[in-house]
Amino acid sequence: MALLFLQHFGQCIRLLLVSLPLLSLSNPIHSQSLQQSGELLQATVQQYCIACHNDTLQSGNLSFQTTDFTQIIEHGDTPERLLAQLRSGRMPPAGMPRPDSKTYASLVDWLETEIDSLAAASPNPGRTDTFHRLNRSEYANAVRDLLSLEVNIEGLLPADDIDAYGFDNMTNVLNVSPALMESYLSAARKTARLAVGEAPLGPIAESYNTPILLSQTDRMSEDLPFGSRGGIAAQHYFPADGNYDLTITLHRNYVNYVRGLGSQHELEVRLDGKLVQTFNFGGEEPDVLQAPASYAGNQFGDSEWEEYMLFADSNLRVRFSATAGPHVVGVSFVRKFTEPEGVLQPPQSVFAAAVNEMRDGDAAVEQIELTGPYESTRAMDTPSRRAVFICQPSIDSVRAQEACAYDILASLAQRAYRRPVDEAEVNMLMVFYQAGLSDGNFDSGIQLALERLLISPDFLFRIERDPANVEPGSDYELTGIELASRLSFFLWSSIPDAELLNAASTGTLQNPQILEQQTRRMLADPRSKALVQNFASQWLYLRNLPSLVPDAVEFPEFDENLRDAFRQESELFFESLIRENRSVLDLLGNGYTYMNERLAKHYGVPNVYGSHFRRIYLDGEIAEQRGGILGQGSLLTATSYANRTSPVLRGKWVLTNILGTPPPAPPPDVADLPESGSDGQPANIRDRMLQHRADPACSGCHAPMDPLGLALENYDAIGRWRITGEAGLPIDASGQLPNGSQFYGLQGLRGLLLERSDEFIGTVTEKLLAYAMGRPPEYFDKPTIRSIVRNAALENHSWSSIIVGIVQSAPFRKRRSES
């Protein structure tokens, strides 16, 4: 119904535009001309729109029968909704009379100027929730920066919900349940024990797995040695000094026959790069009756051979000593620089991947399991202990221990609570310190107090309280401490550092120049990679990649190496834009991307070798196919179905995340896409969608959306370039929007989006502002967003100019009190 309202209302406005005098932004808008425009708008609505939008029909749940359009300020978000429709040219619908482009531009200029003028006279920074819970990623980063401890957050806390705007740091989805509080209690207990270095009561086992479709023919990690193949590098936190057992399990087929035993293999175990143990196995099949190749488990060989094939990895275990703290455990094969003779075989997939024992292929690591500690002692020197124990008291002096404990807890509390703490708050932690003392053990007291700190609301929540004497419904400046937390969780998804807290405590952070300096300093810090991992990964759908399962029959080439390469390409590309302070428009294409050999092969780029990623400058045909985020496999795969492309999903993503005009949700009884052409013959996706759009109930939404997605039809469901689609029919990547704009393929779509660059930059700014504030954008934020975009134009719309503009904006620095 909301779409119907916009269609009818937009049609009325466009008919009005034919008679509107052209306005120029170079001259001020006078009150008389505004009044006349409002009266003309009122008359046109009465003439063209009232038939549907009246008190009786209320189409779109809206009636204009008693609306006075000479007073725009009184109509809430309606002017902004009209402005968005006018700017995109989506209304009137295709086939209806439309004003010329000059008229569109004139009315957009007038309406935008009027809205922004009213907003400047009466700004509204909006109101954030008083309590803003840290999401899972923020919790992990806060623990890292507070305690110098990387925790396995997926094993400690459940995933957070994602709001309708696409982010998991929004207050409206960060609820608290009894089950979640139990998880926080458990997480605090485990984290405090690791930080202090308490030896566990008994050995603990932790496993690291590799998927069956992860090809192990090349070096798998920068943490593994050159000349290695396959295996795994596990970042493991050893809880105490002691001995640990490592057990290695090799890949098997579906009936547990170890793969690759037809040839010899050399498997190395390393701790922080230092060789611990070398295993040699394979190539020792007993000279007895064997099952035919690929029939193992269906036809049995001699018992001696069966035992060899089933238990060849049973002795791949080693015990070694390790100190407490983070270490890299590497398991990898020594690579053989030879190629097998015979016909090159395609990758095994589907049935073959499960059944074939691949006797003459490469062995692969399926799992490593670390168990321990055995014969352990309490950790005495780890990064987390150095972060916690800023003093070491004499064990003979109770007073010295209490004084040191007070200093430790005061320091931790100030950093954890992101503000100065008073004596009463530290004394509360000291109560837990006293309760935790066992046999006079100083560390045990600190551990229990740390558990209490990690479940404190002041740590788990960002709290913004209205000042005591502020008028209800009035705007006020955030304190320096509140501003510091907003800034650090925006850029780092973590707590402020000492320099930022010092600027907040001294009152200098609210100075615009100091605020900009701190923002640029924090953007240059490695912790700003949180913008890639949390903002970009959700905006660009990178977080969806692990859950995607392309059809193995349709796409046997897809493997876990390609999935990971998709993610790394997009993350490295986005990070380079931030680090090099490039223009936001470069996201659509700037002449380079990042590839390794696996991804280059998928894209058809020659002369790229090795598993490591490097910047590849694009030219010629490849530049046309792969420039920018719209040509990257991550997004193209995330906006496809398992067995085919989806122009609807791709077009919807462009509308929502590039142009900022998301389509409404489809009706519940929408018909499925036809399986064939109208004549029953095989048809490509374009023809089948044209049949679907023949229904008037569908055409209104699909007309502005489908052409955007069809422009990307040269990419299949795993982002591979193609020139034919379904049924071997040639692909037509042309598109035409309802306003008459025509384009072809990715290059044409990119050109169209660059022509509407203000909409794209405005959408990026809106997304960033919502992410920074932790609340969905409201209509009263739109003038602020446009102001940021205009000011950023002076710096070529660089990422830093957008981010600094957000940080210095009224919604970020101010808050409206509760009315």
XYZ file of C-alpha atoms in Angstrom, residues 372-683:
312
model
C 46.302 -30.175 27.645
C 47.921 -28.978 29.699
C 49.615 -31.913 31.391
C 52.034 -31.342 34.263
C 51.128 -27.679 34.159
C 52.156 -24.653 36.159
C 50.462 -21.281 36.510
C 51.273 -18.850 33.724
C 53.627 -16.105 34.846
C 54.400 -14.105 31.701
C 51.771 -13.636 29.011
C 50.529 -10.534 27.154
C 47.332 -10.598 29.216
C 49.176 -10.827 32.541
C 51.334 -7.897 31.523
C 48.178 -5.917 30.729
C 46.500 -6.813 34.047
C 49.290 -6.894 36.621
C 50.700 -3.379 36.469
C 52.296 -4.005 39.868
C 53.615 -7.036 41.780
C 53.275 -6.780 45.564
C 55.342 -8.546 48.181
C 53.703 -11.824 49.170
C 54.517 -11.082 52.821
C 52.600 -7.822 53.067
C 48.787 -7.861 53.086
C 48.700 -4.064 52.963
C 50.984 -3.994 49.923
C 48.796 -6.576 48.196
C 45.645 -4.548 48.831
C 47.282 -1.357 47.588
C 48.472 -3.105 44.427
C 45.053 -4.734 43.904
C 43.387 -1.330 44.236
C 45.696 0.148 41.590
C 45.134 -2.787 39.238
C 41.341 -2.688 39.555
C 41.152 1.100 39.302
C 43.174 1.006 36.079
C 41.118 -1.823 34.587
C 37.814 -0.228 35.596
C 38.665 3.128 34.034
C 39.529 1.481 30.718
C 36.644 -1.001 30.827
C 34.002 1.565 31.818
C 35.461 4.128 29.370
C 35.381 6.907 31.976
C 36.945 8.005 35.275
C 35.830 5.834 38.178
C 35.233 6.893 41.780
C 36.377 5.251 44.967
C 33.053 3.524 45.616
C 33.213 1.699 42.273
C 36.743 0.455 42.918
C 35.791 -0.553 46.461
C 32.997 -2.684 45.024
C 35.579 -4.573 42.964
C 37.802 -4.822 46.034
C 34.997 -6.683 47.815
C 35.237 -9.358 45.139
C 39.010 -9.307 45.356
C 38.780 -10.090 49.063
C 36.228 -12.830 48.425
C 38.466 -14.398 45.801
C 41.523 -14.687 47.983
C 42.265 -18.357 48.628
C 45.180 -19.278 50.837
C 46.363 -15.728 50.402
C 46.637 -16.151 46.607
C 46.791 -12.644 45.176
C 46.058 -13.753 41.593
C 42.846 -15.527 42.624
C 41.498 -12.335 44.161
C 42.263 -10.334 41.034
C 40.625 -13.050 38.925
C 37.293 -12.903 40.768
C 37.286 -9.099 40.723
C 37.970 -9.219 36.977
C 34.995 -11.557 36.500
C 32.821 -9.006 38.300
C 34.158 -6.198 36.118
C 33.432 -8.106 32.898
C 29.737 -8.525 33.777
C 29.273 -4.953 34.966
C 26.605 -2.987 33.065
C 29.200 -0.222 32.725
C 31.306 -2.608 30.623
C 28.551 -4.427 28.720
C 26.594 -1.263 27.870
C 27.395 2.124 26.441
C 25.340 4.404 28.652
C 24.212 7.905 27.675
C 22.114 9.667 30.326
C 20.234 12.926 29.964
C 21.752 15.709 32.112
C 19.893 16.305 35.354
C 18.540 19.778 34.552
C 17.918 19.513 30.810
C 14.501 20.481 29.466
C 12.396 17.599 28.069
C 12.639 17.350 24.281
C 15.649 19.689 24.042
C 19.022 19.111 22.403
C 22.269 18.945 24.324
C 25.952 18.265 23.660
C 27.330 14.885 24.622
C 30.025 14.885 27.269
C 33.592 14.279 26.150
C 33.481 10.787 27.661
C 30.285 9.871 25.783
C 31.704 11.309 22.573
C 34.916 9.289 22.982
C 32.933 6.042 23.298
C 30.838 6.848 20.253
C 33.977 7.570 18.250
C 35.934 4.489 19.308
C 33.045 2.073 18.785
C 32.364 3.659 15.379
C 35.922 3.371 14.049
C 37.365 0.506 16.109
C 34.319 -1.400 17.400
C 36.164 -1.243 20.691
C 36.947 0.858 23.753
C 38.814 4.198 23.613
C 42.564 4.160 24.065
C 44.459 6.257 26.611
C 45.012 9.208 24.264
C 41.338 9.469 23.334
C 40.213 9.129 26.955
C 42.679 11.814 27.988
C 41.313 14.212 25.369
C 37.788 13.431 26.585
C 38.646 13.887 30.267
C 40.386 17.232 29.707
C 37.451 18.584 27.684
C 39.410 19.119 24.468
C 37.699 16.387 22.441
C 34.619 18.539 21.890
C 36.804 21.051 20.048
C 36.085 20.395 16.317
C 39.771 20.592 15.375
C 40.801 18.130 18.101
C 37.902 15.861 17.209
C 39.042 15.783 13.581
C 42.651 15.112 14.602
C 41.604 12.198 16.773
C 39.369 10.814 14.026
C 42.154 10.851 11.445
C 44.608 9.342 13.946
C 42.208 6.506 14.689
C 41.554 5.872 11.001
C 45.304 5.380 10.521
C 45.434 2.877 13.390
C 45.268 -0.861 12.460
C 42.214 -1.201 14.706
C 40.195 0.731 12.123
C 40.107 -2.545 10.179
C 36.925 -3.024 12.203
C 35.261 -0.831 9.568
C 36.094 -3.564 7.053
C 35.202 -6.508 9.268
C 31.979 -5.088 10.680
C 30.681 -2.267 8.480
C 31.777 -3.389 5.017
C 31.286 -7.098 5.648
C 27.620 -6.504 6.454
C 26.976 -3.808 3.866
C 28.620 -5.828 1.067
C 27.138 -9.169 2.242
C 30.584 -10.671 2.972
C 29.224 -12.177 6.179
C 26.800 -14.194 4.063
C 29.594 -16.034 2.243
C 30.142 -18.834 4.809
C 26.503 -19.886 4.598
C 26.274 -19.969 0.794
C 26.090 -23.417 -0.802
C 26.255 -23.222 -4.617
C 24.823 -26.272 -6.343
C 27.678 -28.769 -6.683
C 26.212 -30.276 -9.847
C 25.868 -26.924 -11.609
C 29.126 -25.519 -10.242
C 31.581 -28.332 -9.463
C 34.459 -25.814 -9.641
C 33.337 -24.019 -6.491
C 35.409 -24.931 -3.452
C 36.348 -23.473 -0.088
C 39.490 -21.896 -1.548
C 37.352 -19.856 -3.903
C 34.936 -18.890 -1.127
C 37.826 -17.600 0.983
C 39.374 -15.836 -2.019
C 36.096 -14.000 -2.658
C 36.110 -12.709 0.913
C 39.750 -11.690 0.921
C 39.491 -9.843 -2.398
C 36.621 -7.664 -1.195
C 38.106 -7.054 2.246
C 41.511 -6.073 0.871
C 39.914 -3.869 -1.788
C 37.713 -2.009 0.698
C 40.565 -1.681 3.201
C 42.784 -0.140 0.525
C 40.158 2.530 -0.163
C 40.126 3.481 3.515
C 43.899 3.278 4.040
C 44.716 5.283 0.923
C 41.872 7.729 1.529
C 40.433 7.240 -1.934
C 37.126 8.530 -3.195
C 33.953 6.704 -2.261
C 33.255 6.498 -5.993
C 36.312 4.259 -6.394
C 34.235 1.474 -4.869
C 32.595 1.208 -8.286
C 35.968 0.771 -9.988
C 39.444 2.264 -9.807
C 41.564 0.055 -12.020
C 42.787 -2.588 -9.579
C 41.735 -5.437 -7.352
C 43.397 -8.166 -5.265
C 43.897 -11.752 -6.420
C 45.754 -14.960 -5.761
C 46.236 -17.769 -8.243
C 42.941 -19.467 -7.411
C 40.893 -16.318 -7.902
C 42.822 -15.211 -10.995
C 42.120 -18.568 -12.613
C 38.422 -18.162 -11.841
C 38.407 -14.670 -13.362
C 40.491 -15.689 -16.381
C 43.472 -13.499 -15.449
C 46.801 -15.036 -16.579
C 50.248 -15.008 -14.958
C 49.162 -14.882 -11.313
C 50.767 -17.631 -9.242
C 50.765 -18.640 -5.600
C 48.252 -18.574 -2.757
C 49.187 -15.104 -1.473
C 47.112 -12.079 -2.448
C 48.603 -9.145 -4.282
C 47.296 -6.012 -5.991
C 46.546 -6.618 -9.666
C 46.116 -3.638 -11.986
C 43.440 -4.264 -14.561
C 43.352 -3.228 -18.193
C 41.510 -4.046 -21.359
C 38.695 -6.553 -21.238
C 39.481 -7.654 -17.673
C 39.128 -4.054 -16.444
C 35.649 -3.921 -17.965
C 34.663 -7.220 -16.369
C 36.222 -6.902 -12.907
C 36.568 -3.268 -11.964
C 34.884 -2.351 -8.671
C 32.713 -4.171 -6.170
C 29.998 -5.003 -8.722
C 32.434 -7.234 -10.614
C 33.682 -9.133 -7.570
C 32.691 -12.732 -6.994
C 31.726 -12.183 -3.362
C 28.801 -9.889 -4.126
C 27.800 -11.695 -7.323
C 27.604 -15.020 -5.466
C 25.860 -13.568 -2.417
C 23.131 -12.125 -4.670
C 22.455 -15.373 -6.542
C 20.548 -18.535 -5.852
C 22.290 -21.865 -5.400
C 21.690 -22.993 -8.989
C 21.197 -19.793 -10.980
C 21.605 -16.054 -11.013
C 18.962 -13.716 -9.650
C 18.601 -10.339 -11.373
C 16.015 -9.518 -8.708
C 18.436 -10.036 -5.810
C 21.204 -8.190 -7.625
C 18.940 -5.331 -8.654
C 17.537 -5.086 -5.154
C 21.060 -4.851 -3.726
C 21.935 -1.996 -6.086
C 18.705 -0.153 -5.315
C 19.109 -0.602 -1.561
C 22.849 -0.254 -1.023
C 23.976 1.984 -3.894
C 21.005 4.196 -4.753
C 19.292 4.171 -1.356
C 15.812 3.432 -2.715
C 14.952 -0.066 -1.434
C 11.911 -1.691 -3.026
C 8.985 -2.695 -0.831
C 8.634 -6.278 0.347
C 6.903 -8.578 -2.165
C 3.298 -9.580 -1.470
C 2.848 -12.942 0.265
C 1.081 -14.537 -2.727
C 3.619 -13.564 -5.400
C 3.821 -16.087 -8.234
C 6.986 -18.084 -8.902
C 9.192 -17.304 -11.879
C 8.070 -19.357 -14.917
C 10.278 -22.364 -15.675
C 10.128 -21.866 -19.455
C 9.120 -19.358 -22.110
C 5.543 -18.448 -22.945
C 5.598 -21.021 -25.753
C 6.864 -23.740 -23.447
C 10.321 -23.652 -25.011
C 13.542 -23.050 -23.029
C 14.030 -19.372 -22.279
